Amino acid sequence: MDTPASGSSHAKIILIGEHSVVYHQPAIALPLPAVRESVTIARREDGIQQLISRYYTGARQAGPSQLAGINQLIDDLLVRFNVPNIGFDLTINSHLPAERGMGSSAATAVAIIRALYRFLNQPLSHEQLLADANISEKIIHGNPSGIDVATASATNPIWFITGTQPISIPFHLHGYLVVADTGVHGQTGLAVKAVASLREREPQVAETAIKGLGQLTYAAKSALANDHLTELGTIFDRAQHFLKQLGVSHPRLDEMITVANRNGALGAKLTGGGMGGCMICLAPDEATATQIRLALANQGVTQSWVQPLKSEENKS
Ligand code: MEV
């Protein structure tokens, strides 16, 4: 407790299965180890619990409402370990864009939990990490499937079904994923609610899309296992069609998807909650990935990343 402690995590990308995963369909997600987040906690003797981050610096309890999930998580852990009034500086260092479907809230929760358990000299199992991170995710997203937290703490791509252990599915494909930011804040909580309300208003439409996304996710798993890139691209396009039917796309996403597909992408879709956030598309080689990024930049996209479609070991 007297020495500073730190914890880290990373961004995630949902390859396929966002939204349908909330309704017990499978999803495939991959960690983006290059886009990292870290948290350091150092003891203060004056009893103040201060948060230091790019969005807010000050007493954590007086922070903006976006911190409600994190505050609840920290409160629960401090009470659990009998140190509710201990003073500290908690510094969040993040390279993840917030609210872009890259799992920023889950990554923050995972890094805080790892740092706090180390700070308090408590052992932490993987199961406990997932359970604790869902305390804040529930407040932020309402009905989280748990996939963001599972991927923020994973070292390999995962096959995820809510309520079961994530299964690691390392893959080595001859393709590249381009991730591009719309610049529009995604709204995962709102998007999850919009799908729930569509299920009530138009159950047939919603169920067809949700089941369709589930089937495409099984097909994607097989395409990944067999290095069938072109097929995976077609699966992306079909998934985007269902996601649009669920009402979670955004005009900017639609525009960027068209640009990507016109510039050599094998397929493109939104990733994460949608209604803004990020787009992903599949490129057959690095030169095409570069061409897509340039074409997107010409359309005003300021942030994009390239990720080879293979697993990378990530240490945290
Ligand atoms: C958000 O990254 C993924 C969603 O499926 C919500 C969730 O699974 O909790 C939209």
Coordinates of N, CA and C in Angstrom, one line a residue, residues 87-266:
G87 N -6.4 7.6 1.2 CA -6.1 8.6 0.3 C -5.2 8.1 -0.8
F88 N -5.4 8.6 -2.1 CA -4.5 8.2 -3.2 C -4.7 9.1 -4.4
D89 N -3.7 9.1 -5.2 CA -3.8 9.7 -6.6 C -3.9 8.5 -7.5
L90 N -5.0 8.5 -8.3 CA -5.1 7.5 -9.3 C -5.0 8.1 -10.7
T91 N -3.9 7.8 -11.4 CA -3.6 8.4 -12.7 C -3.9 7.4 -13.8
I92 N -4.8 7.9 -14.7 CA -5.2 7.1 -15.9 C -4.4 7.6 -17.1
N93 N -3.7 6.8 -17.8 CA -2.9 7.1 -19.0 C -3.5 6.3 -20.1
S94 N -4.2 6.9 -21.0 CA -4.8 6.1 -22.1 C -4.5 6.6 -23.5
H95 N -4.3 5.6 -24.4 CA -4.1 5.9 -25.8 C -5.4 5.5 -26.6
L96 N -6.4 5.1 -25.8 CA -7.7 4.7 -26.5 C -8.6 5.9 -26.7
P97 N -9.1 6.1 -27.9 CA -10.1 7.2 -28.0 C -11.4 6.8 -27.2
A98 N -12.0 7.7 -26.5 CA -13.1 7.3 -25.7 C -14.4 7.2 -26.6
E99 N -15.3 6.3 -26.3 CA -16.6 6.2 -26.9 C -16.4 6.0 -28.4
R100 N -15.5 5.1 -28.8 CA -15.3 4.8 -30.3 C -15.5 3.3 -30.5
G101 N -16.1 2.6 -29.6 CA -16.3 1.2 -29.9 C -15.1 0.4 -29.7
M102 N -14.0 1.0 -29.1 CA -12.8 0.2 -28.9 C -12.7 -0.3 -27.4
G103 N -13.7 -0.2 -26.7 CA -13.8 -0.8 -25.4 C -13.0 0.1 -24.3
S104 N -13.1 1.4 -24.5 CA -12.3 2.3 -23.6 C -12.8 2.1 -22.1
S105 N -14.1 2.1 -21.9 CA -14.6 2.0 -20.5 C -14.2 0.7 -19.9
A106 N -14.2 -0.4 -20.6 CA -13.8 -1.7 -20.1 C -12.3 -1.8 -19.8
A107 N -11.6 -1.2 -20.7 CA -10.1 -1.1 -20.6 C -9.7 -0.4 -19.3
T108 N -10.4 0.8 -19.1 CA -10.2 1.6 -17.9 C -10.5 0.7 -16.6
A109 N -11.6 0.1 -16.7 CA -12.0 -0.7 -15.5 C -11.0 -1.8 -15.2
V110 N -10.5 -2.5 -16.2 CA -9.6 -3.6 -16.1 C -8.2 -3.1 -15.5
A111 N -7.8 -1.9 -16.1 CA -6.5 -1.4 -15.6 C -6.6 -0.9 -14.1
I112 N -7.8 -0.3 -13.8 CA -8.0 0.2 -12.4 C -8.0 -1.0 -11.4
I113 N -8.7 -2.0 -11.8 CA -8.8 -3.2 -10.9 C -7.4 -3.8 -10.7
R114 N -6.7 -4.0 -11.8 CA -5.3 -4.6 -11.6 C -4.5 -3.7 -10.7
A115 N -4.5 -2.4 -10.9 CA -3.7 -1.5 -10.1 C -4.1 -1.5 -8.6
L116 N -5.5 -1.5 -8.4 CA -6.0 -1.4 -7.1 C -5.7 -2.7 -6.3
Y117 N -5.8 -3.8 -6.9 CA -5.5 -5.1 -6.2 C -4.0 -5.1 -5.8
R118 N -3.2 -4.6 -6.8 CA -1.7 -4.6 -6.5 C -1.4 -3.6 -5.3
F119 N -2.1 -2.4 -5.4 CA -1.9 -1.4 -4.4 C -2.3 -1.9 -3.0
L120 N -3.3 -2.7 -2.9 CA -3.8 -3.2 -1.7 C -3.3 -4.6 -1.3
N121 N -2.3 -5.0 -2.1 CA -1.7 -6.4 -1.9 C -2.7 -7.5 -1.9
Q122 N -3.6 -7.5 -2.8 CA -4.6 -8.5 -2.8 C -4.4 -9.4 -4.0
P123 N -4.6 -10.8 -3.9 CA -4.5 -11.6 -5.0 C -5.7 -11.4 -5.9
L124 N -5.6 -11.5 -7.3 CA -6.7 -11.3 -8.2 C -6.7 -12.4 -9.2
S125 N -7.9 -13.1 -9.2 CA -8.0 -14.2 -10.2 C -8.6 -13.6 -11.5
H126 N -8.6 -14.3 -12.6 CA -9.2 -13.8 -13.8 C -10.7 -13.7 -13.7
E127 N -11.3 -14.6 -13.0 CA -12.8 -14.6 -12.8 C -13.2 -13.4 -12.0
Q128 N -12.4 -13.1 -11.0 CA -12.7 -11.9 -10.1 C -12.6 -10.6 -10.9
L129 N -11.5 -10.6 -11.8 CA -11.3 -9.4 -12.6 C -12.5 -9.2 -13.5
L130 N -13.0 -10.2 -14.2 CA -14.2 -10.1 -15.1 C -15.4 -9.6 -14.3
A131 N -15.6 -10.2 -13.1 CA -16.8 -9.9 -12.3 C -16.7 -8.5 -11.8
D132 N -15.6 -8.0 -11.3 CA -15.4 -6.7 -10.8 C -15.6 -5.6 -12.0
A133 N -15.0 -5.9 -13.1 CA -15.1 -4.9 -14.2 C -16.6 -4.8 -14.7
N134 N -17.4 -5.8 -14.5 CA -18.8 -5.7 -14.9 C -19.6 -4.8 -14.0
I135 N -19.0 -4.4 -12.8 CA -19.7 -3.5 -11.9 C -19.9 -2.2 -12.6
S136 N -18.7 -1.7 -13.2 CA -18.8 -0.4 -13.9 C -19.5 -0.5 -15.2
E137 N -19.3 -1.6 -16.0 CA -19.9 -1.7 -17.3 C -21.4 -1.7 -17.2
K138 N -21.9 -2.3 -16.1 CA -23.4 -2.3 -16.0 C -24.0 -0.9 -15.8
I139 N -23.2 -0.1 -15.1 CA -23.7 1.3 -15.0 C -23.6 2.1 -16.3
I140 N -22.5 1.8 -17.0 CA -22.3 2.6 -18.3 C -23.2 2.1 -19.4
H141 N -23.3 0.7 -19.5 CA -24.0 0.2 -20.7 C -25.3 -0.5 -20.4
G142 N -25.7 -0.6 -19.2 CA -27.0 -1.1 -18.8 C -27.1 -2.6 -18.9
N143 N -26.8 -3.2 -20.0 CA -27.0 -4.7 -20.2 C -25.8 -5.2 -20.9
P144 N -24.6 -5.1 -20.3 CA -23.4 -5.5 -21.1 C -23.3 -7.1 -21.2
S145 N -22.8 -7.5 -22.3 CA -22.6 -9.0 -22.5 C -21.4 -9.4 -21.8
G146 N -20.5 -8.5 -21.5 CA -19.2 -8.9 -20.9 C -18.1 -9.1 -21.9
I147 N -18.4 -8.9 -23.2 CA -17.3 -9.1 -24.2 C -16.2 -8.1 -24.1
D148 N -16.6 -6.8 -23.8 CA -15.6 -5.8 -23.8 C -14.5 -6.1 -22.7
V149 N -15.0 -6.5 -21.6 CA -14.1 -6.7 -20.4 C -13.3 -8.0 -20.7
A150 N -13.9 -9.0 -21.3 CA -13.2 -10.2 -21.6 C -12.1 -10.0 -22.6
T151 N -12.3 -9.1 -23.6 CA -11.3 -8.8 -24.6 C -10.2 -7.9 -24.1
A152 N -10.6 -6.9 -23.2 CA -9.6 -6.0 -22.6 C -8.6 -6.7 -21.7
S153 N -9.0 -7.9 -21.3 CA -8.1 -8.6 -20.4 C -7.5 -9.9 -21.1
A154 N -7.8 -10.0 -22.4 CA -7.3 -11.2 -23.1 C -6.0 -11.0 -23.9
T155 N -5.3 -12.0 -24.2 CA -4.0 -11.9 -24.9 C -4.2 -12.4 -26.4
N156 N -5.3 -13.1 -26.6 CA -5.5 -13.7 -28.0 C -6.9 -13.3 -28.4
P157 N -7.2 -13.4 -29.7 CA -8.6 -13.3 -30.2 C -9.5 -14.3 -29.4
I158 N -10.7 -13.9 -29.2 CA -11.6 -14.8 -28.4 C -13.0 -15.0 -29.1
W159 N -13.5 -16.2 -28.8 CA -14.8 -16.6 -29.2 C -15.6 -16.4 -27.9
F160 N -16.7 -15.6 -27.9 CA -17.3 -15.3 -26.7 C -18.8 -15.5 -26.7
I161 N -19.4 -16.2 -25.7 CA -20.8 -16.3 -25.6 C -21.1 -15.9 -24.1
T162 N -22.0 -15.0 -23.9 CA -22.3 -14.5 -22.6 C -22.6 -15.7 -21.6
G163 N -22.0 -15.6 -20.4 CA -22.2 -16.6 -19.4 C -21.3 -17.8 -19.5
T164 N -20.5 -17.9 -20.5 CA -19.5 -19.0 -20.6 C -18.1 -18.4 -20.7
Q165 N -17.1 -19.3 -20.4 CA -15.7 -18.8 -20.4 C -15.3 -18.5 -21.9
P166 N -14.7 -17.3 -22.1 CA -14.2 -17.0 -23.5 C -13.2 -18.1 -23.9
I167 N -13.3 -18.4 -25.2 CA -12.4 -19.4 -25.7 C -11.4 -18.7 -26.6
S168 N -10.1 -19.0 -26.4 CA -9.1 -18.3 -27.2 C -9.0 -18.9 -28.6
I169 N -9.1 -18.1 -29.7 CA -9.0 -18.7 -31.0 C -7.9 -17.9 -31.8
P170 N -6.7 -18.3 -31.5 CA -5.6 -17.6 -32.2 C -5.7 -17.8 -33.7
F171 N -5.5 -16.8 -34.5 CA -5.5 -17.0 -35.9 C -4.4 -16.3 -36.7
H172 N -4.0 -16.8 -37.8 CA -2.9 -16.3 -38.6 C -3.4 -16.2 -40.0
L173 N -4.0 -15.1 -40.4 CA -4.6 -14.9 -41.7 C -3.7 -14.0 -42.6
H174 N -3.8 -14.2 -43.9 CA -3.0 -13.3 -44.8 C -3.8 -12.1 -45.1
G175 N -4.2 -11.3 -44.1 CA -5.0 -10.2 -44.4 C -4.8 -9.1 -43.3
Y176 N -5.3 -7.9 -43.5 CA -5.1 -6.8 -42.6 C -6.5 -6.2 -42.3
L177 N -6.6 -5.8 -41.0 CA -7.8 -5.1 -40.6 C -7.5 -3.6 -40.5
V178 N -8.3 -2.8 -41.2 CA -8.1 -1.4 -41.1 C -9.3 -0.9 -40.1
V179 N -8.9 -0.2 -39.1 CA -9.8 0.3 -38.1 C -9.8 1.9 -38.3
A180 N -11.0 2.4 -38.5 CA -11.0 3.9 -38.8 C -12.1 4.6 -37.9
D181 N -11.7 5.7 -37.4 CA -12.6 6.4 -36.4 C -13.5 7.4 -37.2
T182 N -14.8 7.3 -36.9 CA -15.7 8.3 -37.6 C -15.5 9.7 -37.0
G183 N -14.9 9.8 -35.8 CA -14.9 11.1 -35.2 C -16.2 11.4 -34.4
V184 N -17.2 10.5 -34.6 CA -18.5 10.7 -33.9 C -18.5 9.9 -32.7
H185 N -18.8 10.4 -31.5 CA -18.8 9.6 -30.3 C -19.8 8.5 -30.5
G186 N -19.4 7.3 -30.3 CA -20.3 6.1 -30.3 C -21.2 6.2 -29.0
Q187 N -22.3 5.5 -29.0 CA -23.2 5.6 -27.9 C -23.6 4.2 -27.5
T188 N -22.7 3.4 -27.0 CA -23.0 2.0 -26.8 C -24.3 1.8 -25.9
G189 N -24.4 2.6 -24.8 CA -25.6 2.4 -23.9 C -26.9 2.6 -24.7
L190 N -26.9 3.7 -25.5 CA -28.0 4.1 -26.3 C -28.4 3.1 -27.3
A191 N -27.3 2.6 -28.0 CA -27.5 1.6 -29.1 C -28.0 0.3 -28.5
V192 N -27.5 -0.1 -27.4 CA -28.0 -1.3 -26.8 C -29.5 -1.2 -26.4
K193 N -29.9 0.0 -25.9 CA -31.3 0.3 -25.6 C -32.2 0.3 -26.9
A194 N -31.6 0.9 -28.0 CA -32.3 1.0 -29.3 C -32.7 -0.4 -29.8
V195 N -31.7 -1.3 -29.7 CA -32.0 -2.7 -30.1 C -33.1 -3.4 -29.2
A196 N -32.9 -3.1 -27.9 CA -34.0 -3.7 -27.0 C -35.3 -3.2 -27.4
S197 N -35.4 -1.9 -27.7 CA -36.7 -1.3 -28.0 C -37.2 -1.8 -29.4
L198 N -36.3 -2.0 -30.3 CA -36.8 -2.6 -31.6 C -37.3 -4.0 -31.4
R199 N -36.7 -4.8 -30.5 CA -37.2 -6.1 -30.2 C -38.6 -6.1 -29.7
E200 N -38.9 -5.0 -29.0 CA -40.3 -5.0 -28.5 C -41.3 -4.5 -29.5
R201 N -40.8 -3.5 -30.3 CA -41.7 -3.0 -31.4 C -41.9 -3.9 -32.6
E202 N -40.7 -4.4 -33.0 CA -40.8 -5.2 -34.2 C -40.0 -6.5 -34.0
P203 N -40.5 -7.4 -33.2 CA -39.7 -8.6 -32.8 C -39.2 -9.4 -34.0
Q204 N -40.1 -9.5 -35.0 CA -39.7 -10.3 -36.2 C -38.4 -9.8 -36.8
V205 N -38.4 -8.4 -37.1 CA -37.2 -7.8 -37.7 C -36.0 -8.0 -36.9
A206 N -36.1 -7.7 -35.6 CA -35.0 -7.8 -34.7 C -34.5 -9.2 -34.6
E207 N -35.4 -10.2 -34.4 CA -34.9 -11.5 -34.2 C -34.2 -12.1 -35.5
T208 N -34.7 -11.7 -36.7 CA -34.1 -12.1 -37.9 C -32.7 -11.6 -38.0
A209 N -32.5 -10.3 -37.6 CA -31.2 -9.7 -37.7 C -30.2 -10.3 -36.7
I210 N -30.7 -10.6 -35.4 CA -29.9 -11.1 -34.4 C -29.5 -12.5 -34.7
K211 N -30.4 -13.3 -35.2 CA -30.1 -14.7 -35.5 C -29.1 -14.7 -36.7
G212 N -29.4 -13.8 -37.7 CA -28.6 -13.7 -38.9 C -27.1 -13.4 -38.5
L213 N -27.0 -12.5 -37.5 CA -25.6 -12.1 -37.1 C -25.0 -13.3 -36.4
G214 N -25.7 -14.1 -35.6 CA -25.2 -15.3 -35.0 C -24.7 -16.2 -36.0
Q215 N -25.5 -16.5 -37.1 CA -25.0 -17.4 -38.1 C -23.8 -16.9 -38.8
L216 N -23.7 -15.6 -39.1 CA -22.6 -15.1 -39.8 C -21.3 -15.2 -38.9
T217 N -21.5 -15.2 -37.6 CA -20.4 -15.3 -36.6 C -19.8 -16.7 -36.7
Y218 N -20.7 -17.7 -36.8 CA -20.2 -19.1 -36.9 C -19.4 -19.2 -38.3
A219 N -20.0 -18.6 -39.3 CA -19.4 -18.6 -40.7 C -18.0 -17.9 -40.6
A220 N -17.9 -16.8 -39.9 CA -16.7 -16.1 -39.7 C -15.6 -16.9 -39.1
K221 N -16.0 -17.7 -38.0 CA -15.1 -18.5 -37.3 C -14.4 -19.6 -38.3
S222 N -15.3 -20.1 -39.1 CA -14.8 -21.1 -40.1 C -13.9 -20.4 -41.1
A223 N -14.3 -19.2 -41.6 CA -13.4 -18.5 -42.6 C -12.1 -18.2 -42.0
L224 N -12.1 -17.8 -40.7 CA -10.8 -17.5 -40.0 C -9.9 -18.7 -39.9
A225 N -10.5 -19.8 -39.6 CA -9.8 -21.1 -39.4 C -9.2 -21.5 -40.7
N226 N -9.8 -21.2 -41.8 CA -9.4 -21.7 -43.1 C -8.7 -20.7 -44.0
D227 N -8.4 -19.5 -43.4 CA -7.8 -18.4 -44.2 C -8.6 -18.0 -45.4
H228 N -9.9 -18.0 -45.3 CA -10.8 -17.6 -46.4 C -11.1 -16.1 -46.3
L229 N -10.2 -15.3 -46.8 CA -10.3 -13.9 -46.6 C -11.5 -13.3 -47.4
T230 N -11.6 -13.7 -48.6 CA -12.7 -13.1 -49.4 C -14.1 -13.4 -48.8
E231 N -14.2 -14.6 -48.3 CA -15.4 -15.0 -47.7 C -15.7 -14.2 -46.4
L232 N -14.6 -13.9 -45.7 CA -14.7 -13.1 -44.5 C -15.2 -11.7 -44.8
G233 N -14.7 -11.2 -45.9 CA -15.1 -9.9 -46.4 C -16.6 -9.8 -46.7
T234 N -17.1 -10.8 -47.4 CA -18.5 -10.9 -47.7 C -19.3 -11.0 -46.4
I235 N -18.8 -11.7 -45.4 CA -19.5 -11.9 -44.1 C -19.6 -10.5 -43.4
F236 N -18.5 -9.7 -43.5 CA -18.5 -8.4 -42.9 C -19.7 -7.5 -43.6
D237 N -19.8 -7.6 -44.9 CA -20.8 -6.8 -45.6 C -22.2 -7.2 -45.2
R238 N -22.4 -8.5 -45.0 CA -23.7 -9.0 -44.7 C -24.1 -8.7 -43.2
A239 N -23.0 -8.7 -42.4 CA -23.2 -8.3 -41.0 C -23.6 -6.9 -40.9
Q240 N -23.0 -6.0 -41.7 CA -23.3 -4.6 -41.6 C -24.8 -4.4 -42.1
H241 N -25.2 -5.2 -43.0 CA -26.6 -5.1 -43.4 C -27.6 -5.3 -42.2
F242 N -27.3 -6.4 -41.5 CA -28.1 -6.7 -40.3 C -28.0 -5.6 -39.2
L243 N -26.8 -5.1 -39.1 CA -26.6 -4.1 -38.0 C -27.4 -2.8 -38.4
K244 N -27.4 -2.5 -39.7 CA -28.3 -1.4 -40.1 C -29.7 -1.6 -39.8
Q245 N -30.2 -2.8 -40.1 CA -31.6 -3.2 -39.8 C -31.9 -3.0 -38.3
L246 N -30.8 -3.3 -37.4 CA -31.0 -3.1 -36.0 C -31.0 -1.6 -35.6
G247 N -30.6 -0.7 -36.6 CA -30.7 0.7 -36.3 C -29.5 1.2 -35.6
V248 N -28.3 0.6 -35.7 CA -27.2 1.0 -34.9 C -26.0 1.6 -35.8
S249 N -26.3 1.7 -37.1 CA -25.3 2.3 -37.9 C -25.4 3.9 -37.8
H250 N -24.7 4.6 -38.7 CA -24.7 6.1 -38.6 C -24.3 6.5 -40.0
P251 N -24.8 7.7 -40.5 CA -24.5 8.1 -41.9 C -23.0 8.2 -42.1
R252 N -22.3 8.6 -41.1 CA -20.8 8.7 -41.3 C -20.2 7.3 -41.5
L253 N -20.7 6.4 -40.7 CA -20.2 5.0 -40.9 C -20.5 4.5 -42.3
D254 N -21.7 4.7 -42.7 CA -22.2 4.2 -44.0 C -21.3 4.8 -45.1
E255 N -21.0 6.1 -45.0 CA -20.1 6.8 -46.0 C -18.7 6.2 -46.1
M256 N -18.2 6.0 -44.9 CA -16.8 5.4 -44.8 C -16.7 4.0 -45.3
I257 N -17.8 3.2 -45.0 CA -17.8 1.9 -45.5 C -17.8 1.8 -47.0
T258 N -18.6 2.8 -47.7 CA -18.6 2.9 -49.1 C -17.2 3.2 -49.7
V259 N -16.6 4.2 -49.0 CA -15.2 4.6 -49.5 C -14.3 3.4 -49.4
A260 N -14.3 2.6 -48.2 CA -13.4 1.5 -48.1 C -13.7 0.4 -49.1
N261 N -14.9 0.1 -49.4 CA -15.2 -0.9 -50.4 C -14.8 -0.5 -51.8
R262 N -14.9 0.8 -52.1 CA -14.5 1.3 -53.4 C -13.0 1.3 -53.6
N263 N -12.3 1.2 -52.5 CA -10.8 1.3 -52.5 C -10.1 0.0 -52.2
G264 N -10.8 -1.1 -52.5 CA -10.1 -2.4 -52.4 C -10.5 -3.2 -51.2
A265 N -11.3 -2.7 -50.3 CA -11.7 -3.6 -49.1 C -12.5 -4.8 -49.6
L266 N -12.3 -5.9 -48.9 CA -13.0 -7.1 -49.2 C -14.4 -7.1 -48.5

